[in-house]
Amino acid sequence: MKKILKNFIKLMVLFLVGYFVIQSGWIETVLLPRMSKDITLFTEKVKEGSLSLQTNLPSQSENEIHSSPEKIPTSTMIPNEDYRPLPESIEEDLIRARILQLTNDLRIEQSLEPLSSNEQLEQAAHIRAEETERSFSHTRPDGRDFYTTLNENGLNYTYTIAGENLAMATHHLEDEKMAEFLFNGWVESPGHYENLIKLEYREIGIGVYFDGEILYITQIFGTPY
């Protein structure tokens, strides 16, 4: 009987405490805000974690760029109104004339004497232009120096000083503009530029060769005895 009475008293106490808590609003002012704050903090931490993880991953567009070669910017994808498909043939005389004009214009700007075109130098330059398809070097394919062309194959150019400029590029512009394109490359290169404006030179030969894709141009400078 006493045991039953004790249990009944405990139940009444719990009931009264519960009733008091509900009536006093303690759950709304203490428990719920505390729970809400904990949930909010947890949510923010999860969000922060996801953001930090996302920053270590490429975005979809970035991932597409990295994985799709066709979307990587390249010079071939930049529109160029001057671009031309490979020609079947080229106007060698036009290219030679333009290179000679540009060379002499540059020399005149530097208060230097213009160069005269020399037939023997031109023949040697043509041989060298063809050779540079096999070996783009001032050393000939057989290992000899470039100036050995000046005294073979019927040529006999006697000189006090000689020099050579080489250039090559895929033919992608009109012939005249290709000449300008390659000439500008020489101007921007200290060693080639030095040949272009060398005071001692008096004559020049220009060789042009086209293999169906690559345009090769050679300048041989000389000062005869």
PDB file of C-alpha atoms in Angstrom:
ATOM      1  CA  MET A   1       0.000   0.000   0.000  1.00  0.00           C
ATOM      2  CA  LYS A   2       2.835   2.375   0.906  1.00  0.00           C
ATOM      3  CA  LYS A   3       4.620   1.504  -2.358  1.00  0.00           C
ATOM      4  CA  ILE A   4       1.527   2.336  -4.399  1.00  0.00           C
ATOM      5  CA  LEU A   5       1.146   5.597  -2.530  1.00  0.00           C
ATOM      6  CA  LYS A   6       4.795   6.597  -3.232  1.00  0.00           C
ATOM      7  CA  ASN A   7       4.383   5.900  -6.949  1.00  0.00           C
ATOM      8  CA  PHE A   8       1.208   7.946  -7.026  1.00  0.00           C
ATOM      9  CA  ILE A   9       2.943  10.868  -5.329  1.00  0.00           C
ATOM     10  CA  LYS A  10       5.833  10.712  -7.867  1.00  0.00           C
ATOM     11  CA  LEU A  11       3.392  10.778 -10.739  1.00  0.00           C
ATOM     12  CA  MET A  12       1.598  13.762  -9.278  1.00  0.00           C
ATOM     13  CA  VAL A  13       4.869  15.620  -8.784  1.00  0.00           C
ATOM     14  CA  LEU A  14       5.921  14.949 -12.413  1.00  0.00           C
ATOM     15  CA  PHE A  15       2.492  16.057 -13.580  1.00  0.00           C
ATOM     16  CA  LEU A  16       2.645  19.272 -11.618  1.00  0.00           C
ATOM     17  CA  VAL A  17       6.195  20.025 -12.796  1.00  0.00           C
ATOM     18  CA  GLY A  18       5.204  19.433 -16.379  1.00  0.00           C
ATOM     19  CA  TYR A  19       2.147  21.576 -16.031  1.00  0.00           C
ATOM     20  CA  PHE A  20       4.222  24.369 -14.462  1.00  0.00           C
ATOM     21  CA  VAL A  21       6.827  24.234 -17.236  1.00  0.00           C
ATOM     22  CA  ILE A  22       4.205  24.443 -19.951  1.00  0.00           C
ATOM     23  CA  GLN A  23       2.311  27.237 -18.288  1.00  0.00           C
ATOM     24  CA  SER A  24       5.428  29.258 -17.586  1.00  0.00           C
ATOM     25  CA  GLY A  25       6.584  29.148 -21.268  1.00  0.00           C
ATOM     26  CA  TRP A  26      10.063  27.892 -20.258  1.00  0.00           C
ATOM     27  CA  ILE A  27      10.165  25.445 -23.179  1.00  0.00           C
ATOM     28  CA  GLU A  28       9.588  28.242 -25.714  1.00  0.00           C
ATOM     29  CA  THR A  29      12.002  30.713 -24.092  1.00  0.00           C
ATOM     30  CA  VAL A  30      14.810  28.351 -23.059  1.00  0.00           C
ATOM     31  CA  LEU A  31      14.712  24.916 -24.640  1.00  0.00           C
ATOM     32  CA  LEU A  32      13.476  25.697 -28.156  1.00  0.00           C
ATOM     33  CA  PRO A  33      15.785  28.687 -28.784  1.00  0.00           C
ATOM     34  CA  ARG A  34      18.751  26.635 -27.541  1.00  0.00           C
ATOM     35  CA  MET A  35      17.816  23.751 -29.831  1.00  0.00           C
ATOM     36  CA  SER A  36      17.238  26.140 -32.726  1.00  0.00           C
ATOM     37  CA  LYS A  37      20.641  27.770 -32.145  1.00  0.00           C
ATOM     38  CA  ASP A  38      22.395  24.409 -32.129  1.00  0.00           C
ATOM     39  CA  ILE A  39      20.640  23.366 -35.318  1.00  0.00           C
ATOM     40  CA  THR A  40      21.525  26.696 -36.964  1.00  0.00           C
ATOM     41  CA  LEU A  41      25.204  26.391 -35.985  1.00  0.00           C
ATOM     42  CA  PHE A  42      25.310  22.841 -37.276  1.00  0.00           C
ATOM     43  CA  THR A  43      23.688  23.879 -40.559  1.00  0.00           C
ATOM     44  CA  GLU A  44      26.142  26.757 -41.019  1.00  0.00           C
ATOM     45  CA  LYS A  45      29.100  24.469 -40.381  1.00  0.00           C
ATOM     46  CA  VAL A  46      27.798  22.006 -42.946  1.00  0.00           C
ATOM     47  CA  LYS A  47      27.346  24.818 -45.449  1.00  0.00           C
ATOM     48  CA  GLU A  48      30.842  26.135 -44.752  1.00  0.00           C
ATOM     49  CA  GLY A  49      32.264  22.684 -45.278  1.00  0.00           C
ATOM     50  CA  SER A  50      30.466  22.260 -48.588  1.00  0.00           C
ATOM     51  CA  LEU A  51      31.681  25.639 -49.791  1.00  0.00           C
ATOM     52  CA  SER A  52      35.261  24.845 -48.931  1.00  0.00           C
ATOM     53  CA  LEU A  53      34.978  21.551 -50.731  1.00  0.00           C
ATOM     54  CA  GLN A  54      33.409  23.216 -53.744  1.00  0.00           C
ATOM     55  CA  THR A  55      36.236  25.712 -53.973  1.00  0.00           C
ATOM     56  CA  ASN A  56      38.646  22.810 -54.374  1.00  0.00           C
ATOM     57  CA  LEU A  57      36.686  21.504 -57.352  1.00  0.00           C
ATOM     58  CA  PRO A  58      36.451  23.100 -60.780  1.00  0.00           C
ATOM     59  CA  SER A  59      33.125  24.487 -61.797  1.00  0.00           C
ATOM     60  CA  GLN A  60      31.225  22.726 -64.542  1.00  0.00           C
ATOM     61  CA  SER A  61      32.284  25.222 -67.165  1.00  0.00           C
ATOM     62  CA  GLU A  62      35.885  25.067 -66.044  1.00  0.00           C
ATOM     63  CA  ASN A  63      35.811  21.306 -66.061  1.00  0.00           C
ATOM     64  CA  GLU A  64      34.410  21.290 -69.591  1.00  0.00           C
ATOM     65  CA  ILE A  65      37.210  23.586 -70.730  1.00  0.00           C
ATOM     66  CA  HIS A  66      39.859  21.420 -69.136  1.00  0.00           C
ATOM     67  CA  SER A  67      38.472  18.193 -70.486  1.00  0.00           C
ATOM     68  CA  SER A  68      37.371  19.345 -73.938  1.00  0.00           C
ATOM     69  CA  PRO A  69      40.294  20.257 -76.202  1.00  0.00           C
ATOM     70  CA  GLU A  70      38.008  21.929 -78.687  1.00  0.00           C
ATOM     71  CA  LYS A  71      37.067  24.510 -76.058  1.00  0.00           C
ATOM     72  CA  ILE A  72      40.641  25.465 -75.173  1.00  0.00           C
ATOM     73  CA  PRO A  73      41.420  28.849 -76.754  1.00  0.00           C
ATOM     74  CA  THR A  74      44.068  28.521 -79.461  1.00  0.00           C
ATOM     75  CA  SER A  75      45.347  30.831 -82.145  1.00  0.00           C
ATOM     76  CA  THR A  76      43.674  28.685 -84.806  1.00  0.00           C
ATOM     77  CA  MET A  77      40.277  29.535 -83.312  1.00  0.00           C
ATOM     78  CA  ILE A  78      40.837  33.308 -83.351  1.00  0.00           C
ATOM     79  CA  PRO A  79      39.097  34.818 -86.374  1.00  0.00           C
ATOM     80  CA  ASN A  80      41.586  36.352 -88.804  1.00  0.00           C
ATOM     81  CA  GLU A  81      40.275  38.084 -91.879  1.00  0.00           C
ATOM     82  CA  ASP A  82      43.736  37.870 -93.487  1.00  0.00           C
ATOM     83  CA  TYR A  83      43.940  34.079 -93.137  1.00  0.00           C
ATOM     84  CA  ARG A  84      44.132  32.172 -96.417  1.00  0.00           C
ATOM     85  CA  PRO A  85      44.110  28.431 -97.117  1.00  0.00           C
ATOM     86  CA  LEU A  86      47.310  26.901 -98.486  1.00  0.00           C
ATOM     87  CA  PRO A  87      47.893  28.011-102.083  1.00  0.00           C
ATOM     88  CA  GLU A  88      48.798  25.644-104.891  1.00  0.00           C
ATOM     89  CA  SER A  89      51.622  27.960-105.930  1.00  0.00           C
ATOM     90  CA  ILE A  90      53.218  31.245-104.925  1.00  0.00           C
ATOM     91  CA  GLU A  91      54.552  34.337-106.699  1.00  0.00           C
ATOM     92  CA  GLU A  92      58.240  34.092-105.886  1.00  0.00           C
ATOM     93  CA  ASP A  93      59.124  37.306-107.741  1.00  0.00           C
ATOM     94  CA  LEU A  94      56.527  39.247-105.751  1.00  0.00           C
ATOM     95  CA  ILE A  95      57.873  37.933-102.455  1.00  0.00           C
ATOM     96  CA  ARG A  96      61.488  38.657-103.404  1.00  0.00           C
ATOM     97  CA  ALA A  97      60.611  42.176-104.504  1.00  0.00           C
ATOM     98  CA  ARG A  98      58.719  42.870-101.277  1.00  0.00           C
ATOM     99  CA  ILE A  99      61.556  41.578 -99.091  1.00  0.00           C
ATOM    100  CA  LEU A 100      64.067  43.724-100.998  1.00  0.00           C
ATOM    101  CA  GLN A 101      61.854  46.789-100.675  1.00  0.00           C
ATOM    102  CA  LEU A 102      61.330  46.286 -96.935  1.00  0.00           C
ATOM    103  CA  THR A 103      65.044  45.730 -96.389  1.00  0.00           C
ATOM    104  CA  ASN A 104      66.039  48.895 -98.231  1.00  0.00           C
ATOM    105  CA  ASP A 105      63.274  50.945 -96.606  1.00  0.00           C
ATOM    106  CA  LEU A 106      64.662  49.926 -93.224  1.00  0.00           C
ATOM    107  CA  ARG A 107      68.219  50.781 -94.226  1.00  0.00           C
ATOM    108  CA  ILE A 108      67.193  54.177 -95.561  1.00  0.00           C
ATOM    109  CA  GLU A 109      65.378  54.879 -92.286  1.00  0.00           C
ATOM    110  CA  GLN A 110      68.703  54.188 -90.563  1.00  0.00           C
ATOM    111  CA  SER A 111      70.536  56.533 -92.967  1.00  0.00           C
ATOM    112  CA  LEU A 112      72.260  53.589 -94.685  1.00  0.00           C
ATOM    113  CA  GLU A 113      72.820  52.908 -98.363  1.00  0.00           C
ATOM    114  CA  PRO A 114      70.218  50.559 -99.947  1.00  0.00           C
ATOM    115  CA  LEU A 115      71.408  47.158-101.161  1.00  0.00           C
ATOM    116  CA  SER A 116      71.655  46.187-104.812  1.00  0.00           C
ATOM    117  CA  SER A 117      70.243  42.873-105.976  1.00  0.00           C
ATOM    118  CA  ASN A 118      72.968  40.510-107.188  1.00  0.00           C
ATOM    119  CA  GLU A 119      72.233  37.579-109.513  1.00  0.00           C
ATOM    120  CA  GLN A 120      74.881  35.270-108.044  1.00  0.00           C
ATOM    121  CA  LEU A 121      73.763  35.964-104.482  1.00  0.00           C
ATOM    122  CA  GLU A 122      70.176  35.321-105.545  1.00  0.00           C
ATOM    123  CA  GLN A 123      71.070  31.918-107.028  1.00  0.00           C
ATOM    124  CA  ALA A 124      72.964  30.984-103.863  1.00  0.00           C
ATOM    125  CA  ALA A 125      70.050  32.180-101.706  1.00  0.00           C
ATOM    126  CA  HIS A 126      67.640  30.031-103.743  1.00  0.00           C
ATOM    127  CA  ILE A 127      69.812  26.965-103.123  1.00  0.00           C
ATOM    128  CA  ARG A 128      69.895  27.758 -99.429  1.00  0.00           C
ATOM    129  CA  ALA A 129      66.124  28.258 -99.258  1.00  0.00           C
ATOM    130  CA  GLU A 130      65.625  24.752-100.647  1.00  0.00           C
ATOM    131  CA  GLU A 131      68.220  23.327 -98.257  1.00  0.00           C
ATOM    132  CA  THR A 132      66.512  24.816 -95.198  1.00  0.00           C
ATOM    133  CA  GLU A 133      63.548  22.529 -95.810  1.00  0.00           C
ATOM    134  CA  ARG A 134      65.842  19.641 -94.874  1.00  0.00           C
ATOM    135  CA  SER A 135      67.923  21.458 -92.270  1.00  0.00           C
ATOM    136  CA  PHE A 136      66.830  24.842 -90.959  1.00  0.00           C
ATOM    137  CA  SER A 137      70.303  25.965 -89.995  1.00  0.00           C
ATOM    138  CA  HIS A 138      73.149  28.146 -91.186  1.00  0.00           C
ATOM    139  CA  THR A 139      75.023  24.879 -91.602  1.00  0.00           C
ATOM    140  CA  ARG A 140      74.159  23.138 -94.847  1.00  0.00           C
ATOM    141  CA  PRO A 141      72.693  19.599 -94.846  1.00  0.00           C
ATOM    142  CA  ASP A 142      76.138  18.189 -95.741  1.00  0.00           C
ATOM    143  CA  GLY A 143      77.734  19.981 -92.766  1.00  0.00           C
ATOM    144  CA  ARG A 144      79.419  22.811 -94.653  1.00  0.00           C
ATOM    145  CA  ASP A 145      78.985  26.527 -93.953  1.00  0.00           C
ATOM    146  CA  PHE A 146      76.352  28.520 -95.855  1.00  0.00           C
ATOM    147  CA  TYR A 147      78.896  30.645 -97.730  1.00  0.00           C
ATOM    148  CA  THR A 148      80.249  27.609 -99.611  1.00  0.00           C
ATOM    149  CA  THR A 149      77.260  28.044-101.947  1.00  0.00           C
ATOM    150  CA  LEU A 150      78.879  31.211-103.280  1.00  0.00           C
ATOM    151  CA  ASN A 151      81.610  29.296-105.053  1.00  0.00           C
ATOM    152  CA  GLU A 152      79.981  26.180-106.506  1.00  0.00           C
ATOM    153  CA  ASN A 153      77.419  25.210-109.146  1.00  0.00           C
ATOM    154  CA  GLY A 154      78.973  27.694-111.557  1.00  0.00           C
ATOM    155  CA  LEU A 155      78.961  30.547-109.023  1.00  0.00           C
ATOM    156  CA  ASN A 156      82.080  32.526-108.255  1.00  0.00           C
ATOM    157  CA  TYR A 157      81.153  35.370-105.955  1.00  0.00           C
ATOM    158  CA  THR A 158      84.289  36.901-104.435  1.00  0.00           C
ATOM    159  CA  TYR A 159      83.580  38.885-101.314  1.00  0.00           C
ATOM    160  CA  THR A 160      85.115  40.576 -98.318  1.00  0.00           C
ATOM    161  CA  ILE A 161      82.142  39.860 -96.030  1.00  0.00           C
ATOM    162  CA  ALA A 162      78.942  37.808 -96.295  1.00  0.00           C
ATOM    163  CA  GLY A 163      75.963  37.079 -94.075  1.00  0.00           C
ATOM    164  CA  GLU A 164      72.712  35.113 -94.088  1.00  0.00           C
ATOM    165  CA  ASN A 165      69.187  35.446 -92.703  1.00  0.00           C
ATOM    166  CA  LEU A 166      66.733  32.522 -92.680  1.00  0.00           C
ATOM    167  CA  ALA A 167      62.974  32.464 -92.127  1.00  0.00           C
ATOM    168  CA  MET A 168      60.183  29.928 -92.383  1.00  0.00           C
ATOM    169  CA  ALA A 169      56.454  29.811 -91.633  1.00  0.00           C
ATOM    170  CA  THR A 170      53.285  28.052 -92.659  1.00  0.00           C
ATOM    171  CA  HIS A 171      51.853  29.926 -95.637  1.00  0.00           C
ATOM    172  CA  HIS A 172      48.652  31.411 -94.172  1.00  0.00           C
ATOM    173  CA  LEU A 173      48.472  34.892 -95.729  1.00  0.00           C
ATOM    174  CA  GLU A 174      48.646  36.422 -99.160  1.00  0.00           C
ATOM    175  CA  ASP A 175      52.155  36.283-100.655  1.00  0.00           C
ATOM    176  CA  GLU A 176      52.968  39.944-100.022  1.00  0.00           C
ATOM    177  CA  LYS A 177      51.754  39.763 -96.436  1.00  0.00           C
ATOM    178  CA  MET A 178      53.728  36.569 -95.881  1.00  0.00           C
ATOM    179  CA  ALA A 179      56.849  38.470 -96.931  1.00  0.00           C
ATOM    180  CA  GLU A 180      55.993  41.230 -94.457  1.00  0.00           C
ATOM    181  CA  PHE A 181      55.210  38.695 -91.721  1.00  0.00           C
ATOM    182  CA  LEU A 182      58.586  36.974 -92.020  1.00  0.00           C
ATOM    183  CA  PHE A 183      60.491  40.225 -92.466  1.00  0.00           C
ATOM    184  CA  ASN A 184      58.982  41.587 -89.237  1.00  0.00           C
ATOM    185  CA  GLY A 185      60.272  38.477 -87.496  1.00  0.00           C
ATOM    186  CA  TRP A 186      63.784  39.374 -88.609  1.00  0.00           C
ATOM    187  CA  VAL A 187      63.375  42.954 -87.410  1.00  0.00           C
ATOM    188  CA  GLU A 188      62.348  41.734 -83.956  1.00  0.00           C
ATOM    189  CA  SER A 189      65.370  39.409 -83.694  1.00  0.00           C
ATOM    190  CA  PRO A 190      68.614  41.203 -82.697  1.00  0.00           C
ATOM    191  CA  GLY A 191      70.925  38.955 -84.738  1.00  0.00           C
ATOM    192  CA  HIS A 192      68.842  39.133 -87.907  1.00  0.00           C
ATOM    193  CA  TYR A 193      68.271  42.856 -87.478  1.00  0.00           C
ATOM    194  CA  GLU A 194      72.026  43.389 -87.261  1.00  0.00           C
ATOM    195  CA  ASN A 195      72.415  41.794 -90.701  1.00  0.00           C
ATOM    196  CA  LEU A 196      69.640  43.949 -92.143  1.00  0.00           C
ATOM    197  CA  ILE A 197      71.310  47.210 -91.118  1.00  0.00           C
ATOM    198  CA  LYS A 198      74.967  46.225 -91.366  1.00  0.00           C
ATOM    199  CA  LEU A 199      76.886  49.164 -92.786  1.00  0.00           C
ATOM    200  CA  GLU A 200      79.426  47.071 -94.711  1.00  0.00           C
ATOM    201  CA  TYR A 201      76.943  45.191 -96.918  1.00  0.00           C
ATOM    202  CA  ARG A 202      76.487  46.377-100.492  1.00  0.00           C
ATOM    203  CA  GLU A 203      74.541  43.592-102.242  1.00  0.00           C
ATOM    204  CA  ILE A 204      71.841  41.044-101.494  1.00  0.00           C
ATOM    205  CA  GLY A 205      70.304  37.898-102.920  1.00  0.00           C
ATOM    206  CA  ILE A 206      66.864  36.636-101.826  1.00  0.00           C
ATOM    207  CA  GLY A 207      65.817  33.021-102.145  1.00  0.00           C
ATOM    208  CA  VAL A 208      62.233  31.780-101.901  1.00  0.00           C
ATOM    209  CA  TYR A 209      61.034  28.184-101.656  1.00  0.00           C
ATOM    210  CA  PHE A 210      57.556  26.755-100.996  1.00  0.00           C
ATOM    211  CA  ASP A 211      57.010  23.055-100.289  1.00  0.00           C
ATOM    212  CA  GLY A 212      53.210  23.218-100.488  1.00  0.00           C
ATOM    213  CA  GLU A 213      52.809  24.133 -96.826  1.00  0.00           C
ATOM    214  CA  ILE A 214      55.866  25.948 -95.477  1.00  0.00           C
ATOM    215  CA  LEU A 215      57.345  29.090 -97.012  1.00  0.00           C
ATOM    216  CA  TYR A 216      61.137  29.406 -96.705  1.00  0.00           C
ATOM    217  CA  ILE A 217      62.961  32.688 -97.348  1.00  0.00           C
ATOM    218  CA  THR A 218      66.707  33.249 -97.332  1.00  0.00           C
ATOM    219  CA  GLN A 219      68.681  36.468 -97.538  1.00  0.00           C
ATOM    220  CA  ILE A 220      72.394  36.361 -98.395  1.00  0.00           C
ATOM    221  CA  PHE A 221      74.238  39.620 -97.955  1.00  0.00           C
ATOM    222  CA  GLY A 222      77.619  40.340 -99.495  1.00  0.00           C
ATOM    223  CA  THR A 223      80.252  42.923-100.208  1.00  0.00           C
ATOM    224  CA  PRO A 224      82.315  42.119-103.314  1.00  0.00           C
ATOM    225  CA  TYR A 225      85.995  42.840-103.787  1.00  0.00           C
TER     226      TYR A 225
END
